[in-house]
Short mmCIF file of C-alpha atoms in Angstrom, two decimals:
data_model
loop_
_atom_site.label_atom_id
_atom_site.label_comp_id
_atom_site.label_asym_id
_atom_site.label_seq_id
_atom_site.Cartn_x
_atom_site.Cartn_y
_atom_site.Cartn_z
CA MET A 205 -5.87 39.06 -0.39
CA ILE A 206 -3.55 37.41 1.84
CA LYS A 207 -2.39 39.54 4.53
CA ILE A 208 0.42 38.31 7.30
CA GLU A 209 1.16 40.61 10.19
CA ASN A 210 4.31 39.85 12.28
CA LEU A 211 4.00 35.82 11.93
CA HIS A 212 6.48 34.05 14.40
CA LYS A 213 6.84 30.03 14.50
CA SER A 214 8.95 28.38 16.88
CA PHE A 215 9.38 24.71 17.63
CA GLY A 216 10.48 24.61 21.18
CA ASP A 217 13.65 26.77 21.64
CA HIS A 218 14.43 27.26 17.81
CA GLU A 219 12.37 30.40 16.62
CA VAL A 220 11.84 29.11 13.20
CA LEU A 221 10.20 32.96 11.74
CA LYS A 222 10.77 35.67 13.91
CA GLY A 223 8.07 38.09 12.32
CA ILE A 224 7.09 37.97 9.01
CA SER A 225 5.12 40.68 7.68
CA THR A 226 3.71 41.31 4.03
CA ASP A 227 0.73 41.70 1.76
CA ILE A 228 -0.47 39.28 -1.27
CA LYS A 229 -3.00 40.69 -3.90
CA GLU A 230 -5.10 39.21 -6.00
CA LYS A 231 -3.82 37.18 -9.09
CA GLU A 232 -0.29 38.04 -8.15
CA VAL A 233 2.81 35.27 -7.94
CA ILE A 234 5.12 35.23 -5.38
CA ALA A 235 8.52 33.03 -5.15
CA VAL A 236 9.85 32.65 -1.89
CA ILE A 237 13.57 31.79 -1.88
CA GLY A 238 16.26 31.71 0.29
CA PRO A 239 18.71 29.22 1.91
CA SER A 240 17.74 25.63 3.37
CA GLY A 241 16.74 26.36 6.50
CA SER A 242 15.88 30.12 6.71
CA GLY A 243 11.73 29.50 7.07
CA LYS A 244 10.54 29.07 3.74
CA SER A 245 9.09 25.84 3.79
CA THR A 246 7.36 27.25 7.05
CA PHE A 247 6.67 29.81 6.34
CA LEU A 248 4.40 28.55 3.39
CA ARG A 249 2.78 26.29 6.19
CA CYS A 250 1.41 28.55 8.49
CA ILE A 251 -0.56 30.02 5.99
CA ASN A 252 -2.61 27.18 5.64
CA MET A 253 -1.92 26.24 9.44
CA LEU A 254 -0.16 23.09 8.81
CA GLU A 255 1.80 24.87 11.41
CA LYS A 256 0.43 26.65 13.95
CA PRO A 257 1.98 30.01 14.72
CA THR A 258 3.22 30.68 17.78
CA SER A 259 1.69 34.19 17.10
CA GLY A 260 0.48 36.85 14.16
CA ILE A 261 -2.10 37.35 12.20
CA ILE A 262 -2.50 35.85 8.82
CA LYS A 263 -5.70 36.99 7.02
CA ILE A 264 -7.06 34.88 3.91
CA ASN A 265 -9.85 36.82 1.72
CA ASN A 266 -10.60 39.36 4.69
CA GLN A 267 -11.16 36.48 7.20
CA VAL A 268 -8.91 36.10 9.77
CA VAL A 269 -7.27 32.12 9.93
CA THR A 270 -8.38 30.37 13.49
CA GLU A 271 -8.38 26.78 14.53
CA LYS A 272 -12.08 27.23 14.26
CA ASN A 273 -12.59 28.88 10.67
CA ILE A 274 -9.56 26.77 9.08
CA ASN A 275 -11.31 24.13 7.63
CA LYS A 276 -13.54 26.43 6.03
CA ILE A 277 -10.04 28.83 4.67
CA ARG A 278 -8.64 25.57 3.38
CA GLN A 279 -11.31 24.63 0.89
CA ASN A 280 -10.44 28.11 -0.95
CA VAL A 281 -6.20 27.54 -0.55
CA GLY A 282 -4.91 24.62 -2.53
CA MET A 283 -1.43 23.35 -1.81
CA VAL A 284 0.88 21.11 -3.42
CA PHE A 285 3.42 19.01 -1.70
CA GLN A 286 6.81 18.35 -2.41
CA HIS A 287 6.71 14.69 -1.98
CA PHE A 288 2.89 14.91 -4.07
CA HIS A 289 1.22 13.20 -1.19
CA LEU A 290 -1.58 11.44 -3.83
CA PHE A 291 -3.77 9.17 -2.09
CA PRO A 292 -2.12 6.42 -3.07
CA HIS A 293 -5.18 3.78 -2.23
CA LYS A 294 -7.57 5.72 -5.09
CA THR A 295 -7.24 6.10 -8.60
CA VAL A 296 -6.45 9.87 -10.59
CA LEU A 297 -9.69 10.23 -10.34
CA GLU A 298 -10.83 9.33 -7.47
CA ASN A 299 -7.57 11.40 -5.93
CA LEU A 300 -9.53 14.12 -7.35
CA ILE A 301 -13.44 14.26 -6.79
CA TYR A 302 -13.13 12.68 -3.17
CA ALA A 303 -12.49 16.45 -1.59
CA PRO A 304 -14.91 18.33 -3.73
CA ILE A 305 -18.03 15.47 -3.18
CA ASN A 306 -17.35 14.80 0.35
CA VAL A 307 -15.89 18.80 1.86
CA LYS A 308 -17.60 21.02 -1.10
CA ASN A 309 -20.75 18.45 -1.88
CA VAL A 310 -20.77 18.50 -5.87
CA SER A 311 -22.76 15.88 -7.13
CA LYS A 312 -20.28 13.22 -8.35
CA VAL A 313 -21.00 14.19 -11.92
CA GLU A 314 -20.52 17.06 -11.92
CA ALA A 315 -16.84 16.44 -9.85
CA VAL A 316 -15.76 13.61 -12.60
CA LYS A 317 -16.63 16.27 -15.13
CA THR A 318 -14.36 19.23 -13.49
CA ALA A 319 -11.78 16.74 -12.25
CA GLU A 320 -11.63 14.98 -16.47
CA ASP A 321 -11.53 18.47 -17.60
CA LEU A 322 -8.43 19.42 -15.10
CA LEU A 323 -6.46 15.86 -16.48
CA ARG A 324 -6.78 17.17 -20.20
CA LYS A 325 -5.35 20.37 -19.34
CA VAL A 326 -2.64 18.62 -17.57
CA GLY A 327 -2.41 16.59 -19.32
CA LEU A 328 -2.87 13.18 -17.95
CA TYR A 329 -6.49 12.37 -18.60
CA GLU A 330 -5.67 8.94 -20.00
CA LYS A 331 -4.47 8.03 -16.40
CA ARG A 332 -7.59 8.77 -14.76
CA ASN A 333 -8.03 4.77 -14.01
CA GLU A 334 -4.72 3.95 -12.88
CA TYR A 335 -3.27 4.07 -8.93
CA PRO A 336 -0.21 6.59 -8.05
CA ASN A 337 1.65 4.08 -7.70
CA ARG A 338 1.98 3.69 -11.70
CA LEU A 339 2.80 7.22 -12.68
CA SER A 340 6.20 9.25 -13.04
CA GLY A 341 6.71 11.85 -10.44
CA GLY A 342 6.38 14.56 -12.61
CA GLN A 343 2.75 12.65 -13.47
CA LYS A 344 2.05 12.69 -9.39
CA GLN A 345 3.25 15.97 -9.32
CA ARG A 346 0.93 17.08 -12.04
CA VAL A 347 -1.81 15.00 -10.45
CA ALA A 348 -1.35 16.61 -7.46
CA ILE A 349 -1.53 19.69 -9.08
CA ALA A 350 -4.37 19.14 -10.44
CA ARG A 351 -6.77 17.65 -7.34
CA ALA A 352 -6.07 21.14 -5.20
CA LEU A 353 -7.29 22.71 -8.49
CA ALA A 354 -10.51 20.89 -8.53
CA MET A 355 -11.79 22.25 -5.29
CA ASN A 356 -11.98 25.47 -7.36
CA PRO A 357 -8.89 27.53 -5.16
CA THR A 358 -8.60 31.60 -4.78
CA VAL A 359 -5.20 30.56 -3.87
CA MET A 360 -2.31 27.89 -4.63
CA LEU A 361 0.55 27.34 -2.21
CA PHE A 362 3.79 25.63 -3.41
CA ASP A 363 5.92 24.05 -1.40
CA GLU A 364 9.15 23.00 -3.43
CA PRO A 365 6.85 21.36 -6.10
CA THR A 366 9.77 20.48 -8.28
CA SER A 367 12.96 19.33 -5.53
CA ALA A 368 11.77 15.57 -5.78
CA LEU A 369 11.74 15.41 -8.83
CA ASP A 370 14.12 13.83 -11.60
CA PRO A 371 15.32 16.38 -14.13
CA GLU A 372 13.89 15.48 -17.13
CA MET A 373 10.23 15.75 -15.30
CA VAL A 374 10.73 19.30 -13.95
CA LYS A 375 9.63 20.69 -16.76
CA GLU A 376 6.32 19.52 -17.15
CA VAL A 377 5.73 20.44 -13.90
CA LEU A 378 6.93 24.54 -14.58
CA GLU A 379 4.98 23.80 -17.31
CA VAL A 380 1.69 23.23 -15.81
CA MET A 381 2.29 26.31 -13.33
CA LYS A 382 3.13 28.09 -15.36
CA ASP A 383 -0.34 27.89 -17.32
CA LEU A 384 -2.08 28.10 -14.00
CA ALA A 385 0.15 31.77 -13.66
CA GLU A 386 -1.37 32.82 -16.94
CA SER A 387 -4.78 32.38 -16.31
CA GLY A 388 -4.78 34.48 -13.06
CA MET A 389 -4.12 31.85 -10.35
CA THR A 390 -2.93 33.76 -7.06
CA MET A 391 0.32 31.74 -6.55
CA ILE A 392 2.79 31.11 -3.82
CA ILE A 393 5.60 29.43 -4.55
CA VAL A 394 8.76 28.36 -2.51
CA THR A 395 11.10 27.00 -5.05
CA HIS A 396 14.90 26.97 -5.73
CA GLU A 397 14.21 27.06 -9.73
CA MET A 398 15.08 30.77 -9.72
CA GLY A 399 14.75 30.99 -13.63
CA PHE A 400 11.33 29.70 -13.20
CA ALA A 401 10.91 32.77 -9.94
CA ARG A 402 12.28 35.07 -12.69
CA GLU A 403 10.31 34.40 -15.64
CA VAL A 404 6.35 33.63 -14.15
CA ALA A 405 6.82 35.82 -10.36
CA ASP A 406 5.98 39.36 -9.72
CA ARG A 407 7.30 39.38 -6.68
CA ILE A 408 9.94 37.71 -5.08
CA LEU A 409 10.31 37.12 -1.23
CA PHE A 410 13.83 36.79 -0.12
CA LEU A 411 14.19 34.50 3.48
CA GLU A 412 17.15 34.65 5.13
CA ASP A 413 17.05 33.11 8.85
CA GLY A 414 13.47 33.51 10.03
CA LYS A 415 12.76 37.24 8.32
CA LEU A 416 11.91 38.14 5.10
CA ILE A 417 15.09 40.84 3.84
CA GLU A 418 14.70 40.95 0.76
CA ASP A 419 10.68 41.65 -0.85
CA SER A 420 11.38 42.70 -4.67
CA SER A 421 10.72 42.57 -8.05
CA PRO A 422 12.25 39.68 -9.88
CA GLU A 423 14.18 42.31 -12.25
CA GLN A 424 15.89 44.11 -9.16
CA PHE A 425 16.56 41.08 -6.86
CA PHE A 426 18.26 38.95 -9.82
CA THR A 427 19.97 42.52 -10.90
CA THR A 428 20.53 44.33 -8.22
CA PRO A 429 19.83 42.63 -4.95
CA ARG A 430 20.00 45.23 -1.90
CA THR A 431 20.90 43.01 0.76
CA GLU A 432 25.22 41.39 0.90
CA ARG A 433 22.96 38.32 1.87
CA ALA A 434 20.83 37.85 -0.76
CA LYS A 435 24.03 39.21 -3.47
CA GLU A 436 25.91 35.80 -2.23
CA PHE A 437 23.14 33.61 -2.08
CA LEU A 438 22.66 34.56 -5.51
CA GLU A 439 25.98 34.17 -6.79
CA LYS A 440 25.81 30.55 -5.10
CA VAL A 441 22.83 29.57 -7.29
CA LEU A 442 23.21 31.36 -10.38
CA MET B 1341 4.14 -48.55 19.29
CA ASN B 1342 0.82 -50.18 19.28
CA LEU B 1343 -1.50 -48.49 16.64
CA ASN B 1344 -4.19 -51.18 17.54
CA VAL B 1345 -4.95 -48.80 19.85
CA PHE B 1346 -6.67 -46.21 17.48
CA ASP B 1347 -10.00 -47.10 17.02
CA PHE B 1348 -11.71 -44.20 15.21
CA ALA B 1349 -14.42 -46.72 14.07
CA ALA B 1350 -15.72 -46.07 17.67
CA ILE B 1351 -16.57 -42.65 16.73
CA VAL B 1352 -17.80 -42.71 13.82
CA PRO B 1353 -21.36 -42.72 14.48
CA SER B 1354 -20.17 -39.21 16.25
CA ILE B 1355 -18.09 -37.21 13.57
CA PRO B 1356 -21.06 -35.35 12.21
CA TYR B 1357 -21.86 -34.32 16.18
CA ILE B 1358 -18.34 -32.78 16.70
CA LEU B 1359 -18.50 -31.22 12.95
CA ALA B 1360 -21.77 -29.76 13.56
CA GLY B 1361 -19.11 -27.93 16.90
CA ILE B 1362 -17.61 -25.97 13.41
CA GLY B 1363 -20.35 -23.45 13.11
CA VAL B 1364 -20.13 -22.76 16.81
CA THR B 1365 -16.95 -22.74 17.04
CA LEU B 1366 -17.51 -19.70 13.91
CA GLN B 1367 -19.65 -17.74 15.14
CA ILE B 1368 -17.92 -16.96 18.47
CA VAL B 1369 -14.63 -16.33 16.33
CA VAL B 1370 -16.69 -14.28 13.75
CA SER B 1371 -18.57 -12.06 15.91
CA ALA B 1372 -16.22 -11.64 18.97
CA THR B 1373 -13.88 -10.45 15.75
CA ILE B 1374 -16.13 -7.88 14.64
CA LEU B 1375 -16.41 -6.95 18.26
CA GLY B 1376 -12.88 -6.38 18.87
CA LEU B 1377 -12.53 -4.89 15.07
CA VAL B 1378 -14.95 -2.16 15.87
CA LEU B 1379 -13.21 -1.93 19.43
CA GLY B 1380 -9.97 -1.68 17.98
CA ILE B 1381 -10.15 1.30 15.99
CA LEU B 1382 -12.18 3.04 18.81
CA LEU B 1383 -9.33 1.95 21.01
CA ALA B 1384 -6.57 3.05 18.57
CA ILE B 1385 -8.16 6.33 17.74
CA CYS B 1386 -8.16 7.55 21.37
CA LYS B 1387 -4.54 5.85 21.88
CA ILE B 1388 -3.22 8.52 18.74
CA GLY B 1389 -5.86 11.23 19.46
CA LYS B 1390 -5.15 14.53 21.05
CA PHE B 1391 -7.15 14.05 24.59
CA ALA B 1392 -5.23 12.67 27.36
CA ASP B 1393 -8.37 10.96 29.23
CA LEU B 1394 -9.09 9.09 26.17
CA ARG B 1395 -5.71 8.46 25.62
CA TRP B 1396 -4.86 7.07 29.47
CA ILE B 1397 -8.91 5.05 29.23
CA ALA B 1398 -7.71 2.99 26.18
CA GLN B 1399 -4.28 2.64 27.68
CA PHE B 1400 -4.92 1.11 30.56
CA TYR B 1401 -7.75 -1.13 29.46
CA THR B 1402 -5.24 -2.56 26.67
CA SER B 1403 -2.84 -3.51 29.81
CA VAL B 1404 -5.15 -5.03 31.44
CA PHE B 1405 -7.10 -7.24 29.04
CA ARG B 1406 -3.31 -7.41 27.97
CA GLY B 1407 -2.75 -8.46 31.46
CA THR B 1408 -4.56 -11.52 32.55
CA PRO B 1409 -5.21 -14.93 31.02
CA LEU B 1410 -8.47 -15.20 28.74
CA VAL B 1411 -9.48 -17.67 30.21
CA LEU B 1412 -9.64 -15.78 33.42
CA GLN B 1413 -11.63 -12.48 31.66
CA LEU B 1414 -14.10 -15.81 30.13
CA MET B 1415 -15.11 -16.88 33.03
CA ILE B 1416 -15.01 -13.58 34.92
CA VAL B 1417 -17.63 -12.46 32.22
CA TYR B 1418 -20.02 -15.36 32.53
CA PHE B 1419 -20.31 -16.00 36.25
CA ALA B 1420 -19.58 -12.67 37.36
CA ILE B 1421 -22.37 -10.84 34.55
CA PRO B 1422 -25.08 -12.87 36.25
CA GLN B 1423 -24.17 -11.18 39.89
CA ILE B 1424 -23.61 -8.01 38.67
CA PHE B 1425 -26.84 -7.49 36.75
CA GLY B 1426 -28.85 -10.51 37.96
CA ILE B 1427 -28.94 -11.71 34.21
CA ASN B 1428 -28.17 -15.47 32.79
CA ILE B 1429 -26.01 -15.56 30.12
CA GLU B 1430 -25.55 -18.14 27.78
CA ALA B 1431 -22.05 -19.84 27.42
CA LEU B 1432 -22.47 -18.02 23.67
CA PRO B 1433 -22.49 -14.52 24.09
CA ALA B 1434 -20.85 -14.74 26.93
CA ALA B 1435 -17.68 -16.48 24.88
CA ILE B 1436 -18.13 -13.47 22.08
CA LEU B 1437 -18.23 -10.93 24.30
CA ALA B 1438 -15.26 -12.31 26.24
CA PHE B 1439 -13.18 -12.79 22.86
CA GLY B 1440 -14.38 -9.82 21.48
CA LEU B 1441 -13.53 -7.75 24.39
CA ASN B 1442 -9.85 -9.47 24.68
CA SER B 1443 -9.25 -8.52 20.68
CA GLY B 1444 -10.00 -5.02 21.05
CA ALA B 1445 -7.23 -4.72 23.06
CA TYR B 1446 -4.78 -6.60 20.32
CA ILE B 1447 -6.57 -5.38 17.57
CA SER B 1448 -6.02 -2.04 18.90
CA GLU B 1449 -2.58 -2.13 19.41
CA ILE B 1450 -2.10 -3.40 15.78
CA ILE B 1451 -4.30 -0.30 14.07
CA ARG B 1452 -2.36 2.00 16.06
CA ALA B 1453 0.79 0.91 14.91
CA GLY B 1454 -0.44 0.70 11.44
CA ILE B 1455 -2.01 4.29 11.38
CA ASN B 1456 0.88 5.41 13.10
CA ALA B 1457 3.12 3.40 9.71
CA ILE B 1458 1.42 5.66 7.28
CA ASP B 1459 3.32 8.46 5.94
CA LYS B 1460 2.24 12.08 7.93
CA GLY B 1461 1.83 13.88 4.47
CA GLN B 1462 -1.34 11.65 3.86
CA MET B 1463 -2.85 13.71 7.08
CA GLU B 1464 -1.75 16.72 6.01
CA ALA B 1465 -2.54 16.92 2.43
CA SER B 1466 -6.23 15.79 3.89
CA GLN B 1467 -6.05 18.42 6.14
CA ALA B 1468 -4.71 21.12 3.08
CA LEU B 1469 -7.89 20.03 0.88
CA GLY B 1470 -10.30 21.25 4.62
CA ILE B 1471 -11.41 17.53 4.77
CA PRO B 1472 -12.56 17.04 8.65
CA TYR B 1473 -10.27 15.01 10.82
CA ALA B 1474 -13.24 12.10 11.03
CA LYS B 1475 -13.33 12.04 7.67
CA THR B 1476 -9.60 11.93 6.82
CA MET B 1477 -9.71 8.97 9.45
CA LYS B 1478 -12.10 6.84 7.50
CA ASP B 1479 -11.49 7.10 4.05
CA ILE B 1480 -7.84 8.07 3.99
CA ILE B 1481 -5.93 6.98 7.05
CA LEU B 1482 -7.49 3.62 8.11
CA PRO B 1483 -8.45 2.27 4.04
CA GLN B 1484 -4.13 2.41 3.83
CA ALA B 1485 -3.62 1.56 7.47
CA MET B 1486 -5.95 -1.45 6.73
CA LYS B 1487 -3.94 -3.02 3.64
CA ASN B 1488 -0.47 -2.82 5.88
CA ILE B 1489 -1.80 -4.36 9.04
CA LEU B 1490 -3.74 -7.31 7.37
CA PRO B 1491 -1.42 -10.12 8.00
CA SER B 1492 -1.41 -9.06 11.69
CA LEU B 1493 -5.63 -9.28 11.91
CA MET B 1494 -5.70 -12.24 9.97
CA ASN B 1495 -2.96 -13.53 12.25
CA GLU B 1496 -5.14 -12.35 15.40
CA PHE B 1497 -7.69 -13.82 14.09
CA ILE B 1498 -6.78 -17.39 13.41
CA THR B 1499 -5.16 -17.47 16.94
CA LEU B 1500 -8.77 -16.70 18.27
CA ASN B 1501 -10.01 -19.86 16.17
CA LYS B 1502 -7.36 -21.84 18.59
CA GLU B 1503 -7.74 -19.97 21.57
CA SER B 1504 -12.17 -20.24 21.04
CA ALA B 1505 -11.43 -23.75 22.49
CA ILE B 1506 -11.26 -22.63 25.86
CA VAL B 1507 -15.19 -21.67 26.30
CA THR B 1508 -14.96 -25.74 26.57
CA VAL B 1509 -14.30 -24.29 30.43
CA ILE B 1510 -17.98 -22.39 30.35
CA GLY B 1511 -19.68 -25.44 28.77
CA GLY B 1512 -20.10 -23.63 25.17
CA LEU B 1513 -20.64 -26.48 23.02
CA ASP B 1514 -17.96 -25.63 20.51
CA ILE B 1515 -15.92 -28.44 18.16
CA MET B 1516 -13.63 -28.77 21.80
CA ARG B 1517 -16.10 -29.31 24.05
CA ARG B 1518 -18.00 -31.77 21.78
CA ALA B 1519 -14.82 -34.08 21.25
CA TYR B 1520 -14.47 -33.98 24.89
CA ILE B 1521 -18.01 -35.22 25.33
CA VAL B 1522 -17.76 -37.30 22.72
CA GLY B 1523 -14.83 -38.56 24.98
CA GLY B 1524 -16.63 -39.10 27.87
CA ASP B 1525 -19.54 -40.91 26.13
CA THR B 1526 -17.38 -43.70 24.18
CA PHE B 1527 -14.24 -43.84 26.96
CA LYS B 1528 -12.42 -43.24 24.20
CA TYR B 1529 -10.62 -39.75 24.48
CA LEU B 1530 -7.32 -39.62 22.09
CA GLU B 1531 -9.54 -40.29 18.59
CA PRO B 1532 -11.82 -37.69 19.09
CA LEU B 1533 -9.69 -35.14 20.57
CA MET B 1534 -7.27 -35.63 17.77
CA PHE B 1535 -10.17 -35.63 15.19
CA ALA B 1536 -11.08 -31.86 16.78
CA GLY B 1537 -6.89 -30.92 16.18
CA LEU B 1538 -7.65 -32.35 12.89
CA ILE B 1539 -10.67 -29.67 12.14
CA TYR B 1540 -8.86 -26.87 13.76
CA TYR B 1541 -5.69 -27.41 11.61
CA VAL B 1542 -8.01 -27.47 8.51
CA MET B 1543 -9.48 -24.14 9.25
CA THR B 1544 -6.22 -22.43 10.24
CA LEU B 1545 -5.33 -23.25 6.40
CA VAL B 1546 -8.16 -22.60 5.46
CA LEU B 1547 -8.40 -18.95 6.84
CA SER B 1548 -4.17 -18.73 5.81
CA PHE B 1549 -5.61 -19.50 2.12
CA LEU B 1550 -8.70 -16.64 2.26
CA GLY B 1551 -6.04 -14.55 4.12
CA LYS B 1552 -3.52 -14.75 1.65
CA ARG B 1553 -6.03 -13.89 -1.33
CA LEU B 1554 -7.28 -11.11 0.12
CA GLU B 1555 -3.99 -9.34 0.70
CA VAL B 1556 -3.57 -10.27 -3.20
CA ARG B 1557 -7.15 -8.17 -4.25
CA MET B 1558 -5.73 -5.46 -1.44
CA SER B 1559 -2.42 -4.58 -2.99
CA ARG B 1560 -4.41 -3.63 -6.05
CA SER B 1561 -3.13 -0.41 -6.14
CA ASP B 1562 0.60 -0.47 -5.70
#
């Protein structure tokens, strides 16, 4: 459902992505891992054009992503950020219903109902009338996931969703993501949580210096990595 | 020091006349602020936008209005509009127009700084949800920016409230002008001018108080 062909991205003279191609099937859960500076986040941000690719083609649901149709496509591509980026001037519930009402023209009654169901799912129904600043990091990230899901997306992008959390809050967020994976959501997750990647992902993409150098099952990647560079990386992080 | 020079009794009959100027002053200041705010938002959006022409126009506008005296701008509006368009303009609308155009330049700088201070993650989160640029600005970015810049905006409002006194030069019947007229009538300038000063001072205190109240109300989400 997502097809990426020869994706290049440069910031000035610095080439961050050096030609990445891959296909992602429906319901697949992909973990993107690699050393810092390898281009993982840039890769993810190119998929929904938060970074404009220098060259290459991205197709989502058989549609080539362009600057013209990007707003339409983004409605089906949820994104969760490292630093949550909830709207601080809106309550939890308002954070969830704003985009469905204003972008998809969902009625307010329906949007509230969907939002409340999602908040129950992530265990934060009681917090629906709180402002984000009253929530812990883990709670904020669960709200951010619910906000993305409120648009009823077909794919979810996660950009290091647990990297800004205190250690004791990582688990609650990973649990929510695991449930989501089990419910059949297509997910692309940039993460440093190796245990989670191994347990939940169907495929591991290992990026190094802007190139996709391994594309394999978690089992194979974590037991018998093919490249020297992946071996070194795993020795350092495991 | 001779305190007998004060003769406030002589201006007592004129007090209602001077007080009536509060309405005129407020009318000018409130209307000019609204005009300035609308203009300021538009200019600020031009300044941060991607169209080089609009950026340039907005910056040039700001530099002209900040680089020339307000009293000059006021007199140009009052005397030049009839000359160019052949229509007469009353002192009050001329003042509103001149002060509005002027404070638009200052407010646009305040708003531009306020927008730039918002974490760019807010824009990205909004874009990622497919929210169009205009709605992102109106509902996500500007409300947050407005909250942060409220003290500066209030300050601009208070400054304008005092500076509006220069409408006297084109004959607008505000607090200042009325005090001056009473001075001319009674041959006592000190008392009415001091009374006018007291009115401006009290107005400033009240506006500052209201500004603080508004700030507290808007910080609900902190």
